[in-house]
JSON list of C-alpha atoms in Angstrom, two decimals:
[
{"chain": "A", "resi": 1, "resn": "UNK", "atom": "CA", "xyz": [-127.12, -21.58, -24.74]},
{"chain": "A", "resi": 2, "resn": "UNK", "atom": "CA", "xyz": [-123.95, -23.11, -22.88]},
{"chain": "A", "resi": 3, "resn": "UNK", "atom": "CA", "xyz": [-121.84, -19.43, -23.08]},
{"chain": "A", "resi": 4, "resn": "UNK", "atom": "CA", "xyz": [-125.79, -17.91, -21.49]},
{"chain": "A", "resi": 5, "resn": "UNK", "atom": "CA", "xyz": [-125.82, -20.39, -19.29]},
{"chain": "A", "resi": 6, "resn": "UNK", "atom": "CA", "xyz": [-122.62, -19.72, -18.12]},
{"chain": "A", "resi": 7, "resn": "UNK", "atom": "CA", "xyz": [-122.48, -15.93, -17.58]},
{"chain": "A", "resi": 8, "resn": "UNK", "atom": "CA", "xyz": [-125.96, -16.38, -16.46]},
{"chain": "A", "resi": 9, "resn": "UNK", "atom": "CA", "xyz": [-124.56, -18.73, -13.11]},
{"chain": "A", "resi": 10, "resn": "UNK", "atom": "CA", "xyz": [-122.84, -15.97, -11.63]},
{"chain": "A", "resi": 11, "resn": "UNK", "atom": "CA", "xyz": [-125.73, -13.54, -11.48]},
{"chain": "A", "resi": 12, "resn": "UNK", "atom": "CA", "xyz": [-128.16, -16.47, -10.03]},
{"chain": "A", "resi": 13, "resn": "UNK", "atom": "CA", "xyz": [-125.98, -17.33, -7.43]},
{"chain": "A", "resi": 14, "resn": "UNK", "atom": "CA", "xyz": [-125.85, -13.39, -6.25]},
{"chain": "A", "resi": 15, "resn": "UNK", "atom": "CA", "xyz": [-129.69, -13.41, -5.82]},
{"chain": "A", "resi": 16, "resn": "UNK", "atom": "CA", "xyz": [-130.64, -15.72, -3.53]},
{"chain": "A", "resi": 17, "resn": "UNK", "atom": "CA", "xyz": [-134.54, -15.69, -4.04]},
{"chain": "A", "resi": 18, "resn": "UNK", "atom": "CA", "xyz": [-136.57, -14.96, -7.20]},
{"chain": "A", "resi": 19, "resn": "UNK", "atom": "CA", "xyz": [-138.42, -12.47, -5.21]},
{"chain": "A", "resi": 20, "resn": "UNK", "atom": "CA", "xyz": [-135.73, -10.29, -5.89]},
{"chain": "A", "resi": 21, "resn": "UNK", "atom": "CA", "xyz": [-136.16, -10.49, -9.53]},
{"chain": "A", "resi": 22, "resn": "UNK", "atom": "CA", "xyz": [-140.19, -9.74, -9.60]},
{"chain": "A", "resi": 23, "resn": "UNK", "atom": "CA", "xyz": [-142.52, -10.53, -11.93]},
{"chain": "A", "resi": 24, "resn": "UNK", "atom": "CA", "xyz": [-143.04, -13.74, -12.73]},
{"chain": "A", "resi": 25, "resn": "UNK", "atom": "CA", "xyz": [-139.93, -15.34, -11.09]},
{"chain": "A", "resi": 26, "resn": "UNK", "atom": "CA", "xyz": [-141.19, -13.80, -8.00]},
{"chain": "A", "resi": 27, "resn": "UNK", "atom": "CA", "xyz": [-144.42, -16.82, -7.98]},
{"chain": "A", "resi": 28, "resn": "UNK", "atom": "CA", "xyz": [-141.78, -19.38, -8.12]},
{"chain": "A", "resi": 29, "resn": "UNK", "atom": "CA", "xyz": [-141.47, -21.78, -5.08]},
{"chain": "A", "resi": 30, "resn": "UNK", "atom": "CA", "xyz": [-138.68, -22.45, -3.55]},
{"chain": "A", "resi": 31, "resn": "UNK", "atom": "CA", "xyz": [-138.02, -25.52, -5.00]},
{"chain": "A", "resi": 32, "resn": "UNK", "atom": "CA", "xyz": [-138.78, -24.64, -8.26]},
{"chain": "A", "resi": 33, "resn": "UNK", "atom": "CA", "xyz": [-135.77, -21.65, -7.90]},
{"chain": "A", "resi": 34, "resn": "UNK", "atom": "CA", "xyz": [-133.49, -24.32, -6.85]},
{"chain": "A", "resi": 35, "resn": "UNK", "atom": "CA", "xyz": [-134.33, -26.63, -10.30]},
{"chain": "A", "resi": 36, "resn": "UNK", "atom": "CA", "xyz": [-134.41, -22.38, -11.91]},
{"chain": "A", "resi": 37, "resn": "UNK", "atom": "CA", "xyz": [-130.53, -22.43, -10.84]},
{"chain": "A", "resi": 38, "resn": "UNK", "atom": "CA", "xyz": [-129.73, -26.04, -11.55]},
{"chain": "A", "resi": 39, "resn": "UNK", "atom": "CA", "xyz": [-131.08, -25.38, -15.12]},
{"chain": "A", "resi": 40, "resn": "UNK", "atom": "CA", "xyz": [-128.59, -22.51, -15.52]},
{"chain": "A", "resi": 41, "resn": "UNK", "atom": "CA", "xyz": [-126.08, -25.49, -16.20]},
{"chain": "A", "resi": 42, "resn": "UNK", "atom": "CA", "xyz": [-124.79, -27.79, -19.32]},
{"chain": "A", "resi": 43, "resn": "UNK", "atom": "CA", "xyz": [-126.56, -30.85, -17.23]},
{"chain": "A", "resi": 44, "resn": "UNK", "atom": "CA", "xyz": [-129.09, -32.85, -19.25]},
{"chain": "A", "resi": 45, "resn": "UNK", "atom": "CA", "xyz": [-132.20, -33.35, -16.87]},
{"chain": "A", "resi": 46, "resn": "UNK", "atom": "CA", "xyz": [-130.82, -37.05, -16.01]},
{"chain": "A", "resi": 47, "resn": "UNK", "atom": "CA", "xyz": [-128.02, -35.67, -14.68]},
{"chain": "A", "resi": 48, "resn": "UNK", "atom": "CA", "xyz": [-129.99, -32.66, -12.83]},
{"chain": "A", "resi": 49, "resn": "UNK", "atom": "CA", "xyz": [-132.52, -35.08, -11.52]},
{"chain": "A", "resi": 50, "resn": "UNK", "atom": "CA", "xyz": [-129.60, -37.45, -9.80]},
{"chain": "A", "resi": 51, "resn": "UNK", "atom": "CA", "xyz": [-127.39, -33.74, -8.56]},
{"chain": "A", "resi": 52, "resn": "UNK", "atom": "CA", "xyz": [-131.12, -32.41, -6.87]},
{"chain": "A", "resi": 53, "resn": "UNK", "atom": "CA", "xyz": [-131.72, -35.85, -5.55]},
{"chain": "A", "resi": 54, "resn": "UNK", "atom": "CA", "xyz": [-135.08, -35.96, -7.37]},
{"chain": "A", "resi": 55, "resn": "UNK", "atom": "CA", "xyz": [-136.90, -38.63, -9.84]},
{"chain": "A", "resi": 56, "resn": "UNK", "atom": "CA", "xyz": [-136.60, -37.69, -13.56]},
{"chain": "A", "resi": 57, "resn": "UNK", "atom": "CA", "xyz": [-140.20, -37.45, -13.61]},
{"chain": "A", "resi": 58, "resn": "UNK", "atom": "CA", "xyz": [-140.69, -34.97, -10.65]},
{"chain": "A", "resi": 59, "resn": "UNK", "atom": "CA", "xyz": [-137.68, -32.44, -12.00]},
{"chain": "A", "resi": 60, "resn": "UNK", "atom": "CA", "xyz": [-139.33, -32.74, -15.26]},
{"chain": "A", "resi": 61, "resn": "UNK", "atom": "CA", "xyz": [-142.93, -31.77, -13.27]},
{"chain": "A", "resi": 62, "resn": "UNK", "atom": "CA", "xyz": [-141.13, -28.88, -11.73]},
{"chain": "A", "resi": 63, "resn": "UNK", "atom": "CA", "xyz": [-139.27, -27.80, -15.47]},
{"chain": "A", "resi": 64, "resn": "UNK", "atom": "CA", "xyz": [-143.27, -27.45, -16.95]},
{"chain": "A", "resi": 65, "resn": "UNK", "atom": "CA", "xyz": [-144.32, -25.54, -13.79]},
{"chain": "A", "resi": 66, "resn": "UNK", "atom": "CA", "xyz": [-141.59, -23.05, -14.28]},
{"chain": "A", "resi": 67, "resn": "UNK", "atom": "CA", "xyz": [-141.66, -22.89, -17.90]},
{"chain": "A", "resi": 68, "resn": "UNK", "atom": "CA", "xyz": [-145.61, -21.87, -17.62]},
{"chain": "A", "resi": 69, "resn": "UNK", "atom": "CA", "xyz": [-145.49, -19.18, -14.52]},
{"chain": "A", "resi": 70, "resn": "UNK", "atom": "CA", "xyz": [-142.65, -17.73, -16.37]},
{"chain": "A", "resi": 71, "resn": "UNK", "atom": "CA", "xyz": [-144.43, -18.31, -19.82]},
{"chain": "A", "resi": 72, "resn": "UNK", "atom": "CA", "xyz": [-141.54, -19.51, -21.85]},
{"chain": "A", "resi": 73, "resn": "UNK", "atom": "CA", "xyz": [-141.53, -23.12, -24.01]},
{"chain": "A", "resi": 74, "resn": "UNK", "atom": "CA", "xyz": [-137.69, -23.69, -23.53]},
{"chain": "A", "resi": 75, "resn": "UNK", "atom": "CA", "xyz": [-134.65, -23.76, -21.24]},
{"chain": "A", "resi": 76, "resn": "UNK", "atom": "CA", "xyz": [-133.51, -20.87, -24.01]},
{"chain": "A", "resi": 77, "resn": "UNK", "atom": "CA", "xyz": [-136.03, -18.76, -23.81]},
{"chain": "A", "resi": 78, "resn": "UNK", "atom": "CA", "xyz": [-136.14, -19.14, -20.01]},
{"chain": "A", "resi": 79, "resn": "UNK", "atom": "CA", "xyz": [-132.86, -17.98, -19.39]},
{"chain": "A", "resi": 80, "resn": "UNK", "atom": "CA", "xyz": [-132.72, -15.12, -21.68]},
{"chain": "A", "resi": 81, "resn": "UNK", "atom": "CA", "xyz": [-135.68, -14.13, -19.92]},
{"chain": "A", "resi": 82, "resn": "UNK", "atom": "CA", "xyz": [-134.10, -14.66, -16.75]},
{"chain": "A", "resi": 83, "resn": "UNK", "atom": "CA", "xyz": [-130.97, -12.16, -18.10]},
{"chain": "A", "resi": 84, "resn": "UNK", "atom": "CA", "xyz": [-133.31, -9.79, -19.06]},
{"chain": "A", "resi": 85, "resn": "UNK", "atom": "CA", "xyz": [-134.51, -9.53, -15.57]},
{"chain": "A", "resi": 86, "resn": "UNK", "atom": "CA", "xyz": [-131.06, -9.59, -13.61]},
{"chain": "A", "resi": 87, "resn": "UNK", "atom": "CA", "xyz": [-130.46, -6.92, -16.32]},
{"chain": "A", "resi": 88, "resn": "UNK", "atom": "CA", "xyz": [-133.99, -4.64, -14.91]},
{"chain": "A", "resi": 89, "resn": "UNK", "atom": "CA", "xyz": [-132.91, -5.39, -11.57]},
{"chain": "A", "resi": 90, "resn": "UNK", "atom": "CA", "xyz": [-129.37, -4.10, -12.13]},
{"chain": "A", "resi": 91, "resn": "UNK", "atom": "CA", "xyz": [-130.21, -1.03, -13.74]},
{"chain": "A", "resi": 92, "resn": "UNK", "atom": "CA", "xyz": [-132.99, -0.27, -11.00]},
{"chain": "A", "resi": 93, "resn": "UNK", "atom": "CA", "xyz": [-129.67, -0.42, -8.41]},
{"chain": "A", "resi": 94, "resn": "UNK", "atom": "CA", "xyz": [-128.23, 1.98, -10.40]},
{"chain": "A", "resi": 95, "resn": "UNK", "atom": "CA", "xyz": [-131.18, 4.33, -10.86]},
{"chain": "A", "resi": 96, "resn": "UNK", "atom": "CA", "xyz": [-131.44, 3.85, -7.05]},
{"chain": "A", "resi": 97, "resn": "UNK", "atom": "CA", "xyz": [-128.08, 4.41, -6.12]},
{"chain": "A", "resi": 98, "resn": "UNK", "atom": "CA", "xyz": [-127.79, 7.31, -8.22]},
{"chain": "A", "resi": 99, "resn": "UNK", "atom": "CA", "xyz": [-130.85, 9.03, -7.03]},
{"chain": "A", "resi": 100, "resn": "UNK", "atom": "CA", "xyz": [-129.33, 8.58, -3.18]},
{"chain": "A", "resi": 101, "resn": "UNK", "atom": "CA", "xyz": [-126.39, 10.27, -4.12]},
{"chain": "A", "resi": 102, "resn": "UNK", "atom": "CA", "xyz": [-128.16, 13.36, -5.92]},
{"chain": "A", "resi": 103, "resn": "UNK", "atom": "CA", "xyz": [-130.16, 13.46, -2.65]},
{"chain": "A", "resi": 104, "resn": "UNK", "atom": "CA", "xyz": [-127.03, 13.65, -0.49]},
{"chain": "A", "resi": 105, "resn": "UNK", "atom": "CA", "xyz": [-125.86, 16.52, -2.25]}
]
């Protein structure tokens, strides 16, 4: 999880909203994308909670109500599902820059 979390950190930071991502990160707020990002870290949810200036209790509230729009039961799962979508949205630039070029021609 720490070596995921750690490749994954890049590839938030270059997306600045979940819209970008789509389904279901796209019906995150934008709070919860913040505590998304903050996740993608070694931090233990005491330490998140004090970084994001928020009470244990309400990051934890925030943790549940991203775990269930995205439909995952762990910070594991969550990010490999949130690789698997940087990965889709990747290869979509590709297909899309590819396709302008063939156009060009």
């Amino acid at each position: 999880a720490g070596q995921l979390s750690r490749s994954m950190r890049t590839m938030i930071l270059l997306h600045a909203e979940p819209g970008s991502l789509g389904e279901p990160f796209d019906r995150l707020t934008e709070r919860e994308w913040v505590v998304l990002q903050a996740l993608n870290s070694e931090e233990g949810e005491k330490q998140l909670a004090d970084r994001l200036r928020l009470s244990p209790h309400t990051l934890h509230s925030h943790i549940k109500a991203i775990y269930r729009k995205v439909g995952v039961q762990g910070r594991l799962p969550l990010l490999l599902r949130l690789q698997e979508a940087m990965r889709n949205l990747r290869a979509a630039s590709v297909v899309g820059v590819v396709g302008e070029r063939s156009s060009c021609a």
